[in-house]
mmCIF file of C-alpha atoms (C1' of nucleotides) in Angstrom:
data_model
loop_
_atom_site.group_PDB
_atom_site.id
_atom_site.type_symbol
_atom_site.label_atom_id
_atom_site.label_comp_id
_atom_site.label_asym_id
_atom_site.label_seq_id
_atom_site.Cartn_x
_atom_site.Cartn_y
_atom_site.Cartn_z
ATOM 1 C CA MET A 34 -18.684 11.454 -15.593
ATOM 2 C CA ARG A 35 -17.794 13.412 -18.673
ATOM 3 C CA SER A 36 -15.781 11.969 -21.490
ATOM 4 C CA ALA A 37 -12.387 13.292 -22.482
ATOM 5 C CA ARG A 38 -13.849 15.069 -25.471
ATOM 6 C CA GLU A 39 -16.396 16.935 -23.366
ATOM 7 C CA LEU A 40 -13.949 18.460 -20.929
ATOM 8 C CA GLY A 41 -13.218 21.445 -23.139
ATOM 9 C CA THR A 42 -9.556 20.633 -23.570
ATOM 10 C CA VAL A 43 -7.904 18.646 -26.289
ATOM 11 C CA TRP A 44 -6.650 15.449 -24.675
ATOM 12 C CA SER A 45 -4.434 13.281 -26.769
ATOM 13 C CA ARG A 46 -4.955 9.543 -26.834
ATOM 14 C CA ASP A 47 -1.985 7.375 -26.111
ATOM 15 C CA ASN A 48 -2.853 3.870 -27.170
ATOM 16 C CA SER A 49 0.443 2.683 -28.552
ATOM 17 C CA ALA A 50 3.532 1.853 -26.610
ATOM 18 C CA GLY A 51 5.826 4.226 -28.417
ATOM 19 C CA HIS A 52 3.748 7.029 -29.885
ATOM 20 C CA VAL A 53 2.795 9.993 -27.769
ATOM 21 C CA ASP A 54 1.054 13.133 -28.956
ATOM 22 C CA ASP A 55 0.968 15.632 -26.135
ATOM 23 C CA ALA A 56 -1.661 18.313 -26.145
ATOM 24 C CA ARG A 57 -0.231 21.345 -24.429
ATOM 25 C CA THR A 58 -2.707 23.888 -23.207
ATOM 26 C CA GLU A 59 -2.280 27.558 -22.503
ATOM 27 C CA ASP A 60 -4.385 27.754 -19.361
ATOM 28 C CA CYS A 61 -1.949 26.258 -16.911
ATOM 29 C CA HIS A 62 1.100 25.436 -19.014
ATOM 30 C CA SER A 63 0.687 21.797 -18.202
ATOM 31 C CA VAL A 64 0.759 18.638 -20.240
ATOM 32 C CA LYS A 65 -2.229 16.411 -20.800
ATOM 33 C CA THR A 66 -2.870 13.033 -22.292
ATOM 34 C CA SER A 67 -5.183 10.114 -21.666
ATOM 35 C CA PHE A 68 -4.871 6.359 -21.359
ATOM 36 C CA THR A 69 -7.550 4.106 -22.776
ATOM 37 C CA VAL A 70 -8.597 1.570 -20.159
ATOM 38 C CA LYS A 71 -11.153 -1.165 -19.600
ATOM 39 C CA ASN A 72 -12.271 -2.336 -16.170
ATOM 40 C CA TYR A 73 -10.234 0.230 -14.243
ATOM 41 C CA ASP A 74 -11.589 1.582 -10.941
ATOM 42 C CA LEU A 75 -9.219 4.474 -10.393
ATOM 43 C CA GLU A 76 -10.541 5.528 -6.990
ATOM 44 C CA ALA A 77 -10.447 2.013 -5.550
ATOM 45 C CA THR A 78 -6.955 1.536 -6.927
ATOM 46 C CA LEU A 79 -5.489 4.777 -5.594
ATOM 47 C CA ALA A 80 -7.314 4.728 -2.264
ATOM 48 C CA SER A 81 -7.033 1.062 -1.294
ATOM 49 C CA GLY A 82 -3.995 1.287 0.927
ATOM 50 C CA GLN A 83 -1.332 0.296 -1.608
ATOM 51 C CA ALA A 84 0.043 3.797 -2.097
ATOM 52 C CA PHE A 85 -0.318 6.570 0.426
ATOM 53 C CA ARG A 86 0.271 9.803 -1.460
ATOM 54 C CA TRP A 87 -2.837 10.148 -3.660
ATOM 55 C CA ARG A 88 -5.227 12.942 -2.698
ATOM 56 C CA PRO A 89 -8.548 13.982 -4.192
ATOM 57 C CA GLU A 90 -8.043 17.354 -5.870
ATOM 58 C CA GLN A 91 -10.178 19.302 -8.351
ATOM 59 C CA GLY A 92 -12.310 16.337 -9.309
ATOM 60 C CA GLY A 93 -9.390 13.984 -9.792
ATOM 61 C CA TRP A 94 -6.444 12.453 -7.943
ATOM 62 C CA CYS A 95 -3.128 14.129 -7.334
ATOM 63 C CA SER A 96 0.275 12.761 -6.312
ATOM 64 C CA VAL A 97 3.948 12.620 -7.187
ATOM 65 C CA VAL A 98 5.207 9.619 -9.154
ATOM 66 C CA GLY A 99 8.973 9.470 -9.265
ATOM 67 C CA ALA A 100 9.987 13.113 -9.625
ATOM 68 C CA ARG A 101 6.840 14.183 -11.450
ATOM 69 C CA TRP A 102 3.660 15.808 -10.224
ATOM 70 C CA VAL A 103 0.678 13.892 -11.659
ATOM 71 C CA TRP A 104 -3.061 14.537 -11.693
ATOM 72 C CA LEU A 105 -5.454 11.814 -12.840
ATOM 73 C CA ARG A 106 -9.158 11.772 -13.524
ATOM 74 C CA SER A 107 -11.364 8.836 -14.376
ATOM 75 C CA VAL A 108 -13.759 9.163 -17.328
ATOM 76 C CA PRO A 109 -15.596 6.399 -19.198
ATOM 77 C CA ALA A 110 -13.069 4.039 -20.788
ATOM 78 C CA ALA A 111 -10.108 6.309 -20.080
ATOM 79 C CA ILE A 112 -7.913 7.950 -17.486
ATOM 80 C CA LEU A 113 -7.111 11.604 -18.095
ATOM 81 C CA VAL A 114 -3.568 12.547 -17.188
ATOM 82 C CA GLN A 115 -2.040 15.911 -16.413
ATOM 83 C CA THR A 116 1.585 16.640 -15.584
ATOM 84 C CA ALA A 117 3.403 19.863 -14.856
ATOM 85 C CA GLU A 118 6.207 19.456 -17.369
ATOM 86 C CA PRO A 119 6.524 17.959 -20.864
ATOM 87 C CA VAL A 120 6.676 14.178 -21.066
ATOM 88 C CA ASN A 121 8.064 12.379 -24.085
ATOM 89 C CA ASP A 122 7.518 8.830 -22.966
ATOM 90 C CA TRP A 123 4.586 7.803 -20.770
ATOM 91 C CA SER A 124 5.784 4.275 -20.133
ATOM 92 C CA TRP A 125 6.733 5.090 -16.501
ATOM 93 C CA LEU A 126 3.153 6.069 -15.695
ATOM 94 C CA LYS A 127 1.575 3.239 -17.682
ATOM 95 C CA GLU A 128 3.779 0.834 -15.779
ATOM 96 C CA TYR A 129 2.889 2.423 -12.437
ATOM 97 C CA LEU A 130 -0.855 2.304 -13.165
ATOM 98 C CA GLN A 131 -0.640 -1.079 -14.938
ATOM 99 C CA VAL A 132 -3.064 0.230 -17.556
ATOM 100 C CA GLU A 133 -2.033 -2.377 -20.105
ATOM 101 C CA VAL A 134 -2.875 -5.309 -17.841
ATOM 102 C CA ASP A 135 -6.046 -7.157 -18.866
ATOM 103 C CA LEU A 136 -8.023 -7.641 -15.661
ATOM 104 C CA ASP A 137 -10.534 -10.211 -16.949
ATOM 105 C CA PRO A 138 -8.242 -13.260 -16.914
ATOM 106 C CA ILE A 139 -7.028 -12.279 -13.454
ATOM 107 C CA LEU A 140 -10.528 -12.136 -11.992
ATOM 108 C CA SER A 141 -11.414 -15.359 -13.802
ATOM 109 C CA ALA A 142 -8.536 -17.094 -12.037
ATOM 110 C CA PHE A 143 -9.915 -16.327 -8.559
ATOM 111 C CA PRO A 144 -11.392 -19.246 -6.635
ATOM 112 C CA ASP A 145 -15.117 -19.487 -7.289
ATOM 113 C CA ASP A 146 -16.407 -19.082 -3.740
ATOM 114 C CA PRO A 147 -18.806 -16.649 -2.010
ATOM 115 C CA ALA A 148 -16.074 -14.431 -0.581
ATOM 116 C CA MET A 149 -14.351 -13.800 -3.847
ATOM 117 C CA ARG A 150 -17.606 -13.356 -5.729
ATOM 118 C CA ALA A 151 -18.735 -10.738 -3.207
ATOM 119 C CA ALA A 152 -15.388 -8.967 -3.210
ATOM 120 C CA VAL A 153 -15.241 -8.806 -7.004
ATOM 121 C CA ALA A 154 -18.831 -7.595 -7.205
ATOM 122 C CA ALA A 155 -18.007 -4.808 -4.756
ATOM 123 C CA CYS A 156 -14.853 -3.444 -6.359
ATOM 124 C CA ARG A 157 -14.401 -4.814 -9.886
ATOM 125 C CA GLY A 158 -11.773 -2.696 -11.566
ATOM 126 C CA LEU A 159 -9.479 -2.506 -8.547
ATOM 127 C CA ARG A 160 -5.897 -2.866 -9.762
ATOM 128 C CA LEU A 161 -2.530 -3.542 -8.240
ATOM 129 C CA LEU A 162 -0.094 -0.690 -8.850
ATOM 130 C CA ARG A 163 3.585 -1.221 -9.675
ATOM 131 C CA GLN A 164 5.410 1.134 -7.325
ATOM 132 C CA ASP A 165 8.993 2.154 -6.769
ATOM 133 C CA PRO A 166 10.566 -0.430 -4.427
ATOM 134 C CA TRP A 167 12.225 2.041 -2.069
ATOM 135 C CA GLU A 168 9.156 4.221 -1.650
ATOM 136 C CA CYS A 169 7.028 1.136 -1.132
ATOM 137 C CA LEU A 170 9.410 -0.412 1.396
ATOM 138 C CA ALA A 171 9.823 2.802 3.360
ATOM 139 C CA SER A 172 6.086 3.453 3.330
ATOM 140 C CA PHE A 173 5.186 0.049 4.694
ATOM 141 C CA ILE A 174 7.895 0.205 7.347
ATOM 142 C CA LEU A 175 5.918 3.224 8.550
ATOM 143 C CA SER A 176 2.599 1.390 8.305
ATOM 144 C CA SER A 177 2.758 -0.965 11.248
ATOM 145 C CA THR A 178 -0.169 -0.555 13.668
ATOM 146 C CA LYS A 179 -1.161 2.710 12.053
ATOM 147 C CA GLN A 180 -4.392 3.597 10.324
ATOM 148 C CA ILE A 181 -4.084 4.388 6.619
ATOM 149 C CA ILE A 182 -4.935 8.041 7.207
ATOM 150 C CA GLN A 183 -2.121 8.281 9.749
ATOM 151 C CA ILE A 184 0.331 6.596 7.390
ATOM 152 C CA GLN A 185 -0.591 9.226 4.823
ATOM 153 C CA GLN A 186 0.078 12.000 7.312
ATOM 154 C CA VAL A 187 3.495 10.675 8.314
ATOM 155 C CA ILE A 188 4.565 10.198 4.684
ATOM 156 C CA THR A 189 3.351 13.688 3.771
ATOM 157 C CA SER A 190 5.494 15.057 6.562
ATOM 158 C CA LEU A 191 8.493 12.935 5.578
ATOM 159 C CA CYS A 192 8.339 14.125 1.964
ATOM 160 C CA ALA A 193 7.928 17.773 2.938
ATOM 161 C CA CYS A 194 10.942 17.557 5.261
ATOM 162 C CA PHE A 195 13.356 15.506 3.168
ATOM 163 C CA GLY A 196 11.985 15.263 -0.397
ATOM 164 C CA GLN A 197 12.812 17.522 -3.328
ATOM 165 C CA PRO A 198 10.270 20.113 -4.474
ATOM 166 C CA VAL A 199 8.781 19.183 -7.851
ATOM 167 C CA ALA A 200 7.265 21.433 -10.520
ATOM 168 C CA VAL A 201 3.540 21.971 -9.998
ATOM 169 C CA PRO A 202 1.028 23.772 -12.254
ATOM 170 C CA ALA A 203 -0.304 27.091 -10.992
ATOM 171 C CA GLY A 204 -3.137 26.703 -8.547
ATOM 172 C CA HIS A 205 -1.969 23.419 -7.028
ATOM 173 C CA LEU A 206 -0.345 22.781 -3.676
ATOM 174 C CA PRO A 207 3.453 22.448 -3.410
ATOM 175 C CA SER A 208 4.586 18.860 -3.865
ATOM 176 C CA TYR A 209 7.709 16.910 -3.065
ATOM 177 C CA SER A 210 9.356 13.754 -4.288
ATOM 178 C CA PHE A 211 9.675 10.806 -1.943
ATOM 179 C CA PRO A 212 13.079 11.178 -0.230
ATOM 180 C CA ALA A 213 15.744 8.873 -1.594
ATOM 181 C CA ALA A 214 17.354 6.275 0.652
ATOM 182 C CA ALA A 215 20.658 8.148 0.369
ATOM 183 C CA ARG A 216 19.001 11.256 1.777
ATOM 184 C CA LEU A 217 17.348 9.528 4.709
ATOM 185 C CA ALA A 218 20.513 7.583 5.479
ATOM 186 C CA ASN A 219 22.103 10.868 6.550
ATOM 187 C CA VAL A 220 19.407 12.244 8.825
ATOM 188 C CA SER A 221 19.104 11.687 12.552
ATOM 189 C CA GLU A 222 16.615 9.404 14.229
ATOM 190 C CA ALA A 223 15.310 12.432 16.091
ATOM 191 C CA ALA A 224 14.634 14.239 12.814
ATOM 192 C CA LEU A 225 12.631 11.257 11.630
ATOM 193 C CA ARG A 226 10.722 11.071 14.901
ATOM 194 C CA ALA A 227 9.730 14.688 14.344
ATOM 195 C CA CYS A 228 7.624 13.341 11.473
ATOM 196 C CA LYS A 229 5.551 11.454 14.071
ATOM 197 C CA MET A 230 6.674 7.981 13.052
ATOM 198 C CA GLY A 231 7.453 6.953 16.618
ATOM 199 C CA PHE A 232 9.203 3.630 17.198
ATOM 200 C CA ARG A 233 9.389 3.065 13.424
ATOM 201 C CA ALA A 234 12.082 5.751 13.050
ATOM 202 C CA PRO A 235 15.109 3.515 13.739
ATOM 203 C CA TYR A 236 13.684 0.881 11.398
ATOM 204 C CA LEU A 237 13.353 3.379 8.540
ATOM 205 C CA LEU A 238 16.809 4.768 9.231
ATOM 206 C CA GLU A 239 18.463 1.351 9.135
ATOM 207 C CA ALA A 240 16.635 0.419 5.924
ATOM 208 C CA ALA A 241 17.773 3.677 4.317
ATOM 209 C CA ARG A 242 21.369 3.005 5.328
ATOM 210 C CA ARG A 243 21.397 -0.536 3.988
ATOM 211 C CA VAL A 244 19.821 0.492 0.686
ATOM 212 C CA ALA A 245 22.057 3.560 0.303
ATOM 213 C CA SER A 246 25.179 1.535 1.036
ATOM 214 C CA GLY A 247 24.260 -1.184 -1.437
ATOM 215 C CA GLN A 248 24.106 -3.810 1.288
ATOM 216 C CA LEU A 249 20.515 -4.327 0.167
ATOM 217 C CA ASN A 250 20.108 -4.072 -3.622
ATOM 218 C CA LEU A 251 16.408 -3.428 -4.189
ATOM 219 C CA ALA A 252 16.724 -3.387 -7.984
ATOM 220 C CA ALA A 253 18.208 -6.869 -7.969
ATOM 221 C CA LEU A 254 15.284 -8.383 -6.054
ATOM 222 C CA ARG A 255 13.191 -8.162 -9.204
ATOM 223 C CA HIS A 256 15.177 -11.015 -10.684
ATOM 224 C CA GLU A 257 15.245 -13.218 -7.593
ATOM 225 C CA PRO A 258 12.840 -16.030 -6.763
ATOM 226 C CA LEU A 259 10.091 -14.986 -4.347
ATOM 227 C CA GLU A 260 11.595 -16.744 -1.337
ATOM 228 C CA GLU A 261 15.023 -15.197 -1.832
ATOM 229 C CA ALA A 262 13.588 -11.708 -2.313
ATOM 230 C CA ARG A 263 11.432 -12.149 0.775
ATOM 231 C CA SER A 264 14.303 -13.373 2.931
ATOM 232 C CA GLN A 265 16.383 -10.336 1.989
ATOM 233 C CA LEU A 266 13.553 -7.982 2.904
ATOM 234 C CA VAL A 267 12.793 -9.594 6.258
ATOM 235 C CA SER A 268 16.466 -9.322 7.177
ATOM 236 C CA LEU A 269 15.732 -5.640 7.784
ATOM 237 C CA PRO A 270 14.747 -4.749 11.348
ATOM 238 C CA GLY A 271 11.083 -3.810 11.514
ATOM 239 C CA VAL A 272 10.284 -5.787 8.374
ATOM 240 C CA GLY A 273 8.447 -9.068 8.906
ATOM 241 C CA ARG A 274 6.462 -11.320 6.632
ATOM 242 C CA LYS A 275 3.556 -8.921 6.189
ATOM 243 C CA ILE A 276 5.523 -5.815 5.229
ATOM 244 C CA ALA A 277 7.819 -7.878 3.007
ATOM 245 C CA ASP A 278 4.831 -9.302 1.163
ATOM 246 C CA CYS A 279 3.386 -5.817 0.628
ATOM 247 C CA VAL A 280 6.625 -4.753 -1.050
ATOM 248 C CA LEU A 281 6.889 -7.978 -3.039
ATOM 249 C CA LEU A 282 3.348 -7.487 -4.330
ATOM 250 C CA PHE A 283 2.996 -3.725 -4.743
ATOM 251 C CA ALA A 284 6.495 -2.932 -6.027
ATOM 252 C CA TYR A 285 7.607 -6.120 -7.774
ATOM 253 C CA GLY A 286 4.351 -7.804 -8.732
ATOM 254 C CA PHE A 287 5.088 -11.188 -7.149
ATOM 255 C CA GLN A 288 1.620 -12.751 -7.390
ATOM 256 C CA ALA A 289 2.387 -15.379 -4.759
ATOM 257 C CA ALA A 290 2.856 -12.675 -2.132
ATOM 258 C CA PHE A 291 -0.210 -12.492 0.105
ATOM 259 C CA PRO A 292 0.072 -9.862 2.843
ATOM 260 C CA VAL A 293 -1.936 -10.944 5.894
ATOM 261 C CA ASP A 294 -2.898 -7.949 8.004
ATOM 262 C CA VAL A 295 -5.693 -7.389 10.503
ATOM 263 C CA TRP A 296 -8.306 -6.852 7.772
ATOM 264 C CA VAL A 297 -7.327 -9.904 5.767
ATOM 265 C CA ILE A 298 -7.331 -11.941 9.001
ATOM 266 C CA LYS A 299 -10.892 -10.797 9.665
ATOM 267 C CA ALA A 300 -11.961 -11.603 6.110
ATOM 268 C CA LEU A 301 -10.354 -15.051 6.070
ATOM 269 C CA ARG A 302 -11.657 -16.040 9.507
ATOM 270 C CA GLU A 303 -15.202 -14.858 8.882
ATOM 271 C CA LEU A 304 -15.612 -16.491 5.535
ATOM 272 C CA TYR A 305 -13.427 -19.544 5.422
ATOM 273 C CA PHE A 306 -13.174 -20.514 9.119
ATOM 274 C CA PRO A 307 -16.317 -19.211 10.848
ATOM 275 C CA GLY A 308 -16.370 -20.113 14.519
ATOM 276 C CA ASP A 309 -12.910 -21.686 14.458
ATOM 277 C CA ARG A 310 -9.849 -20.439 16.297
ATOM 278 C CA VAL A 311 -7.343 -20.496 13.454
ATOM 279 C CA SER A 312 -3.873 -19.136 14.009
ATOM 280 C CA LEU A 313 -2.041 -16.699 11.816
ATOM 281 C CA LYS A 314 0.177 -19.538 10.652
ATOM 282 C CA GLN A 315 -2.843 -21.560 9.597
ATOM 283 C CA LEU A 316 -4.305 -18.632 7.691
ATOM 284 C CA GLN A 317 -0.951 -18.099 5.985
ATOM 285 C CA ALA A 318 -0.794 -21.734 4.950
ATOM 286 C CA PHE A 319 -4.378 -21.653 3.683
ATOM 287 C CA SER A 320 -3.757 -18.503 1.669
ATOM 288 C CA GLU A 321 -0.725 -20.019 0.003
ATOM 289 C CA THR A 322 -2.762 -22.750 -1.634
ATOM 290 C CA HIS A 323 -6.342 -21.530 -1.916
ATOM 291 C CA PHE A 324 -5.868 -18.345 -3.944
ATOM 292 C CA ALA A 325 -3.199 -19.277 -6.486
ATOM 293 C CA PRO A 326 -2.356 -18.354 -9.172
ATOM 294 C CA GLN A 327 -3.603 -14.769 -8.630
ATOM 295 C CA ALA A 328 -3.235 -14.744 -4.845
ATOM 296 C CA GLY A 329 -1.872 -11.221 -4.631
ATOM 297 C CA TYR A 330 -4.781 -9.775 -6.553
ATOM 298 C CA ALA A 331 -7.264 -11.848 -4.556
ATOM 299 C CA GLN A 332 -5.778 -10.511 -1.333
ATOM 300 C CA GLN A 333 -6.232 -6.915 -2.435
ATOM 301 C CA TYR A 334 -9.872 -7.553 -3.338
ATOM 302 C CA LEU A 335 -10.527 -9.200 0.050
ATOM 303 C CA PHE A 336 -8.720 -6.413 1.893
ATOM 304 C CA HIS A 337 -10.522 -3.581 0.139
ATOM 305 C CA TYR A 338 -13.903 -5.281 0.367
ATOM 306 C CA ARG A 339 -13.627 -6.086 4.072
ATOM 307 C CA ARG A 340 -12.339 -2.635 4.913
ATOM 308 C CA THR A 341 -14.987 -0.722 2.973
ATOM 309 C CA GLN A 342 -18.075 -2.932 2.895
ATOM 310 C CA GLY A 343 -18.210 -4.528 6.306
ATOM 311 C CA ARG A 344 -18.680 -8.213 6.898
ATOM 312 C CA LEU A 345 -18.536 -10.855 4.228
ATOM 313 C CA PRO A 346 -21.585 -13.015 3.497
ATOM 314 C CA ALA A 347 -21.991 -16.311 5.307
ATOM 315 C CA ARG A 348 -20.492 -19.401 3.775
ATOM 316 C CA GLU A 349 -22.723 -21.343 1.382
ATOM 317 C CA SER A 350 -24.314 -24.364 2.986
ATOM 318 C "C1'" DG B 67 -11.070 7.468 28.696
ATOM 319 C "C1'" DC B 68 -10.984 3.395 25.654
ATOM 320 C "C1'" DC B 69 -9.998 0.588 21.667
ATOM 321 C "C1'" DC B 70 -7.764 0.054 17.555
ATOM 322 C "C1'" DA B 71 -4.710 0.685 13.466
ATOM 323 C "C1'" DG B 72 -2.269 -2.774 6.165
ATOM 324 C "C1'" DG B 73 3.284 -5.350 12.725
ATOM 325 C "C1'" DT B 74 7.487 -6.558 14.683
ATOM 326 C "C1'" DG B 75 10.769 -8.233 18.012
ATOM 327 C "C1'" DA B 76 11.796 -9.732 22.466
ATOM 328 C "C1'" DA B 77 10.631 -12.042 26.496
ATOM 329 C "C1'" DG B 78 8.223 -15.560 28.868
ATOM 330 C "C1'" DC B 79 6.264 -20.051 29.103
ATOM 331 C "C1'" DG C 67 7.113 -24.243 19.363
ATOM 332 C "C1'" DC C 68 3.281 -20.641 20.902
ATOM 333 C "C1'" DT C 69 1.481 -16.426 23.583
ATOM 334 C "C1'" DT C 70 2.068 -11.942 25.545
ATOM 335 C "C1'" DC C 71 3.753 -7.485 25.670
ATOM 336 C "C1'" DA C 72 5.989 -2.884 24.523
ATOM 337 C "C1'" DC C 73 6.565 0.200 21.091
ATOM 338 C "C1'" DA C 74 4.408 6.059 19.360
ATOM 339 C "C1'" DT C 75 0.657 8.308 17.763
ATOM 340 C "C1'" DG C 76 -3.835 9.790 16.821
ATOM 341 C "C1'" DG C 77 -8.654 8.696 14.824
ATOM 342 C "C1'" DG C 78 -13.231 7.356 16.025
#
DNA sequence: GCCCAGGTGAAGC
DNA sequence: GCTTCACATGGG
């Protein structure tokens, strides 16, 4: 990888919370900056099934965050950032990427067992993002029994149909914001099904209606205890414990949330209960005690490792 | 063709 | 309580 200085463009450094010094370039009329980071695996973070809109493009990663087109590229000790329009305050993107979180104490808090050691060795630098609650909730409603690549396709279609076009630098594909709940609340189930979401369409529609009407206040969940926030989420049709925990972890940062999906089930059974027939309930109960206090992070490491590296090593004897 | 995918809800025991 | 099944769709 090349460093920021070697890329031929002046990239400003944004190390302080308040000070930003944009470097505008003539070539594409876009805005560039960079974030100094340590222990940040950008590819693992953006492609580990937390968020579904990041695409590899021109040597970096491209998506829409909020209403802004964003392109990121990993270089040693920094993330290069490009946007289409001027940005005065980068706090929204720093928050999303969690660049100011020190990963070392998190990894140190993992249980010291063979599974976690292998998972950390395989993808050290994997981070949890901090996403918009509505986009996260809607995305995971669409995730059930779908492969990640198919979730990406459905969400791409949903955004193209119902999102707002956002400004994009010349030479990049058209991009759209994630459609607001108020927008989706007013579309038909058939229109949603046209985006290939199948039986999930009525679930997404009902969630959009409850959020748009204020019956479910997503912003307020941030201040609730985990159990209260979870119970409000699972009151939505099509949202069970697993999807609720994804939202609690990826949008709100509740570290006690531990989404148990098919990959995490495989990882837990193979490593911690080899040869046993443990139920989902048992795995849930185990996960609630074994991985604290950084259970959410531990889950994401186990998930990404099991999905990308194959089987976990045998338990120590 | 067949099995499976970052599940959930309803029905059946 | 627990287990089984339907639900759309498409990748491998």
